[in-house]
């Protein structure tokens, strides 16, 4: 498994921007996809965005398309989530996730939490009016 540490959350006004970071570390690991999910007290973990490692394909939830962007820096073993035009409904704890077992290669697993075996503790994003 790989260890994931998120950062960059905080309080921002609606319409503002934040950039989340997810730093990966561990002994000799291979990553096949990384993703961001978000969770509120009322909902289970919900898919936000994903990036496949080999092909570099990106996926987004409909609710964030055109506003959020997932990217990576291989030299820093870090994945980013750039969030623009933030809305109050984006308020959640954002979790970074990694697939080190190729689980996301099958079906729609890239969009579901079961496709990922490593998780960060999360970073709080709060969007105010």
Coordinates of C-alpha atoms in Angstrom, one line a residue:
X1 CA 0.0 0.0 0.0
X2 CA 0.9 3.6 -0.3
X3 CA 0.5 6.4 2.3
X4 CA -1.4 9.4 1.2
X5 CA -1.5 12.8 2.9
X6 CA -3.9 15.5 1.8
X7 CA -3.5 19.2 2.3
X8 CA -4.8 22.5 1.0
X9 CA -8.3 22.5 2.4
X10 CA -9.8 25.5 4.2
X11 CA -12.6 28.1 4.3
X12 CA -13.4 30.0 1.1
X13 CA -16.2 32.1 -0.2
X14 CA -18.5 30.9 -2.9
X15 CA -16.9 31.6 -6.3
X16 CA -13.4 31.3 -4.9
X17 CA -10.7 28.7 -5.6
X18 CA -8.7 26.1 -3.7
X19 CA -6.0 23.7 -4.7
X20 CA -5.8 20.4 -2.8
X21 CA -2.7 18.3 -2.8
X22 CA -2.2 14.6 -2.1
X23 CA 1.4 13.4 -1.5
X24 CA 2.0 9.7 -1.9
X25 CA 4.8 7.8 -0.2
X26 CA 5.8 4.3 0.5
X27 CA 8.2 1.5 -0.3
X28 CA 8.3 0.7 -4.0
X29 CA 4.7 1.0 -5.1
X30 CA 2.9 1.1 -8.4
X31 CA -0.1 3.3 -8.9
X32 CA -2.7 2.6 -11.6
X33 CA -5.1 5.4 -10.8
X34 CA -5.6 8.1 -8.2
X35 CA -8.8 9.9 -7.4
X36 CA -10.6 12.4 -5.1
X37 CA -13.7 11.6 -3.3
X38 CA -15.7 13.8 -0.9
X39 CA -17.9 13.0 2.1
X40 CA -20.4 14.9 4.1
X41 CA -22.2 13.8 7.3
X42 CA -25.3 13.2 5.3
X43 CA -23.8 11.2 2.4
X44 CA -21.4 8.3 1.8
X45 CA -18.1 9.0 0.0
X46 CA -18.9 10.4 -3.4
X47 CA -16.6 10.3 -6.5
X48 CA -15.2 13.7 -7.6
X49 CA -12.4 13.1 -10.1
X50 CA -9.9 10.4 -11.1
X51 CA -6.7 10.2 -13.2
X52 CA -5.4 7.0 -14.7
X53 CA -1.7 6.6 -14.4
X54 CA -0.6 5.1 -17.7
X55 CA -2.8 6.8 -20.2
X56 CA -3.4 9.9 -18.2
X57 CA -7.2 9.8 -18.7
X58 CA -9.2 12.1 -16.4
X59 CA -12.8 11.5 -15.2
X60 CA -15.0 13.9 -13.4
X61 CA -18.4 13.8 -11.6
X62 CA -21.0 15.8 -13.5
X63 CA -21.3 18.2 -10.6
X64 CA -17.7 19.4 -10.9
X65 CA -17.1 19.2 -14.6
X66 CA -15.7 22.5 -16.0
X67 CA -14.9 23.7 -12.5
X68 CA -12.4 21.1 -11.0
X69 CA -9.2 19.8 -12.6
X70 CA -7.1 16.8 -11.5
X71 CA -3.4 16.7 -12.3
X72 CA -0.2 15.2 -11.1
X73 CA 3.5 16.0 -10.6
X74 CA 5.5 12.8 -10.9
X75 CA 8.6 14.3 -9.5
X76 CA 6.8 15.1 -6.3
X77 CA 4.6 12.0 -6.2
X78 CA 1.7 14.4 -5.8
X79 CA -1.8 14.6 -7.2
X80 CA -3.7 17.9 -7.2
X81 CA -7.3 18.9 -7.4
X82 CA -7.7 22.5 -8.6
X83 CA -11.2 23.7 -7.6
X84 CA -12.6 26.8 -9.1
X85 CA -16.0 28.6 -8.9
X86 CA -16.6 26.8 -5.7
X87 CA -20.2 26.4 -4.5
X88 CA -21.6 26.0 -1.0
X89 CA -22.6 22.4 -2.0
X90 CA -18.9 21.6 -2.5
X91 CA -18.4 21.7 1.2
X92 CA -17.1 18.3 2.4
X93 CA -14.2 16.4 3.6
X94 CA -12.1 15.6 0.5
X95 CA -10.2 12.3 0.5
X96 CA -7.4 11.2 -1.9
X97 CA -7.3 7.6 -3.0
X98 CA -5.0 5.3 -4.9
X99 CA -5.4 2.1 -6.7
X100 CA -2.3 -0.1 -6.4
X101 CA -4.0 -3.4 -7.4
X102 CA -5.4 -2.5 -10.9
X103 CA -8.9 -2.7 -9.5
X104 CA -9.9 0.4 -11.5
X105 CA -9.2 -1.5 -14.7
X106 CA -12.4 -3.4 -14.4
X107 CA -15.9 -2.1 -15.1
X108 CA -16.8 1.2 -13.5
X109 CA -14.5 0.8 -10.6
X110 CA -12.6 4.0 -11.3
X111 CA -15.8 5.8 -10.2
X112 CA -16.3 3.8 -7.0
X113 CA -14.5 3.7 -3.7
X114 CA -14.1 -0.1 -3.9
X115 CA -11.7 0.5 -6.8
X116 CA -9.1 2.1 -4.4
X117 CA -7.1 0.4 -1.7
X118 CA -5.2 3.3 -0.2
X119 CA -6.9 6.4 1.4
X120 CA -5.8 9.6 3.0
X121 CA -7.3 11.0 6.1
X122 CA -9.0 13.8 4.3
X123 CA -9.0 17.6 4.3
X124 CA -11.9 19.8 5.1
X125 CA -13.2 22.2 2.5
X126 CA -15.8 24.7 3.6
X127 CA -17.5 27.1 1.1
X128 CA -19.4 30.0 2.6
X129 CA -21.9 32.4 1.0

